[in-house]
Coordinates of C-alpha atoms in Angstrom, one line a residue:
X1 CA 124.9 70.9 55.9
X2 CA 122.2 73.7 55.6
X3 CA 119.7 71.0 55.5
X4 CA 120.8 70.1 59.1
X5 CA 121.2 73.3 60.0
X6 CA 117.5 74.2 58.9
X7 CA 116.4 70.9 60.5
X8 CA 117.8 72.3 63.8
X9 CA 116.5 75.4 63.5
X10 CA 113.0 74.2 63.2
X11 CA 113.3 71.9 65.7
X12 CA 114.7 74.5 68.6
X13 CA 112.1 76.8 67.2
X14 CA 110.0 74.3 67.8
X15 CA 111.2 73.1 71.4
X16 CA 111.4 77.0 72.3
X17 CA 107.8 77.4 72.0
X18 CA 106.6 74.2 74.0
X19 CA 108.5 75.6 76.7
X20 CA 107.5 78.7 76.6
X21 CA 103.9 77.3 76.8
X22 CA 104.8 75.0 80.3
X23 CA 106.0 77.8 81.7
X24 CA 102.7 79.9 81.1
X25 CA 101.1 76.4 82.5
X26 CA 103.2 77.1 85.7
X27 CA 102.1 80.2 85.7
X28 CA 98.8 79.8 85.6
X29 CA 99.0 76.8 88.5
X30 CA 100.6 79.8 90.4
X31 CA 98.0 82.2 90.1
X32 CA 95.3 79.3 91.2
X33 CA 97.3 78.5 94.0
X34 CA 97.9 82.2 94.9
X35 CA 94.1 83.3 94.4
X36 CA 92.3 80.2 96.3
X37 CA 95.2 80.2 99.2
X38 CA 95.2 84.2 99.6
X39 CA 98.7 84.4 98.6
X40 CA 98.8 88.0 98.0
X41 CA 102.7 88.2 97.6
X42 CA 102.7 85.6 95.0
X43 CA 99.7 87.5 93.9
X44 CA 101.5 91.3 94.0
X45 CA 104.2 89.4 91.6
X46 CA 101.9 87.5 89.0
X47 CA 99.7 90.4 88.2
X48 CA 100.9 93.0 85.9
X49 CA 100.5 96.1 87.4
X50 CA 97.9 97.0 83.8
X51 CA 95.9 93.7 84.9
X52 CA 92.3 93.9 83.6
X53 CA 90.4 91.2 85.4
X54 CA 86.7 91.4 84.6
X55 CA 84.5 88.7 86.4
X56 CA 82.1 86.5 85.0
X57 CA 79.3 89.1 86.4
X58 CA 80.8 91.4 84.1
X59 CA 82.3 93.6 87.1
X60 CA 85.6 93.9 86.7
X61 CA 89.1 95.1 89.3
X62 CA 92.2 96.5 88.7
X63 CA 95.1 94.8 90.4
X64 CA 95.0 96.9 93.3
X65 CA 91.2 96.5 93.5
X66 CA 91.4 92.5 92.8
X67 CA 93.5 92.1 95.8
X68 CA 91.8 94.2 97.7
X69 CA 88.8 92.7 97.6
X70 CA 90.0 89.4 98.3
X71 CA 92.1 90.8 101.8
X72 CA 88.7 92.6 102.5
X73 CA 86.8 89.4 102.3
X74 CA 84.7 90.6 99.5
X75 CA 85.8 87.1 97.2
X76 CA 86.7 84.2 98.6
X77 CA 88.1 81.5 95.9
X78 CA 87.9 78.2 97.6
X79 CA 88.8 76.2 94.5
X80 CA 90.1 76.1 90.9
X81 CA 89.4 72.4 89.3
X82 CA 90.8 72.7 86.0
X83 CA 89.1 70.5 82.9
X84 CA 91.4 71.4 80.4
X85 CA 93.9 74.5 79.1
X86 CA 94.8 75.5 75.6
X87 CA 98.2 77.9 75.5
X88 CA 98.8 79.8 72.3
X89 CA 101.8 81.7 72.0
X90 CA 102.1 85.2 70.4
X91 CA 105.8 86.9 70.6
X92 CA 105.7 88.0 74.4
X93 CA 102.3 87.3 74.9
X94 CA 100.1 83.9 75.5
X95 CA 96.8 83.1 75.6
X96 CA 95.9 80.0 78.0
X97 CA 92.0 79.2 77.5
X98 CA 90.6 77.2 80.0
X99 CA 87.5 75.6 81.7
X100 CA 86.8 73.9 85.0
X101 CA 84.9 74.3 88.1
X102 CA 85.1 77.2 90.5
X103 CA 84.2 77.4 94.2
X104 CA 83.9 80.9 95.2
X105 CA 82.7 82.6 97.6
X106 CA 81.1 86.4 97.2
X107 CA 79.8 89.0 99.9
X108 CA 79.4 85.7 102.3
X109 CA 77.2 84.1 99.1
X110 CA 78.5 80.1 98.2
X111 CA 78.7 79.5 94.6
X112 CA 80.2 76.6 92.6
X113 CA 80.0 76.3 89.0
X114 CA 81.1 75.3 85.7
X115 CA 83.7 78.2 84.3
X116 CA 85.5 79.2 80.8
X117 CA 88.1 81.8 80.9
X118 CA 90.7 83.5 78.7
X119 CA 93.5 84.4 80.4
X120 CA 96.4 86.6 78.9
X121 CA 99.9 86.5 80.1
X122 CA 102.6 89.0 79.2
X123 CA 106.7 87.8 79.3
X124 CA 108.0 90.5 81.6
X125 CA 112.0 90.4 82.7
X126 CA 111.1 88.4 86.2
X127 CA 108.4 85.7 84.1
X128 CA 105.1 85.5 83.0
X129 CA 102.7 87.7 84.5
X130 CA 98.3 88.0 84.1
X131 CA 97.9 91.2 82.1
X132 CA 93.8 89.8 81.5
X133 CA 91.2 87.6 82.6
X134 CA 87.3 87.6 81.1
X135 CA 85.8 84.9 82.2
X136 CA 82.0 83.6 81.6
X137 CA 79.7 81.0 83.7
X138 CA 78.7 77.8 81.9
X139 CA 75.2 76.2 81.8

């Protein structure tokens, strides 16, 4: 009986962190659909309000200035083609690695390239929501 019982345990320990991991993973394809369709709603609700979002120029925006930017036509992200994603889960917090492509474009300046970024996502009473991005372009 405590065998089962430790079995069990392990295994909805188990099944508790793979979910928790696919719903970072929906996050995430939230907050690529949000940023490239200028969702800023979607945008005002995945974005914690402490969100540190430093670009892969090294200049980085607060929520408020993120958003900004993009409703002021500073940043325009066209697309997010993902190559792969890595979650790792932490209590309350995740970490989703990823790579891909990005299409973006800056102060009326086209740019696509090859991307890695860390993204960190904090568990917040209404979901999972970006508390940090650092991102950095590939060769």
């Amino acid at each position: 009986m405590r065998r089962s019982l430790l079995i069990f345990s392990v295994l909805a320990a188990a099944l508790s962190a793979a979910s928790q991991e696919d719903m970072v993973k929906e996050a995430e394809k939230k907050w690529a659909a949000a940023v490239t369709k200028n969702d800023f709603a979607a945008l005002e609700k995945l974005f914690a309000e402490e969100l540190i979002y430093t670009h892969s120029n090294g200049a980085s925006d607060s929520k408020r200035e993120f958003i900004d930017n993009l409703k002021n036509g500073v940043r325009k992200y066209e697309a997010m083609d993902y190559d792969s994603t890595t979650v790792k889960m932490a209590g309350n917090t995740a970490l989703l690695s990823a790579k891909g492509t990005l299409r973006v474009v800056t102060k009326g300046q086209k740019s696509e390239f090859k991307i890695v970024f860390l993204h960190t996502y904090i568990k917040r009473k209404d979901g999972w929501q970006l508390l940090g991005h650092q991102s950095a372009r590939l060769p």
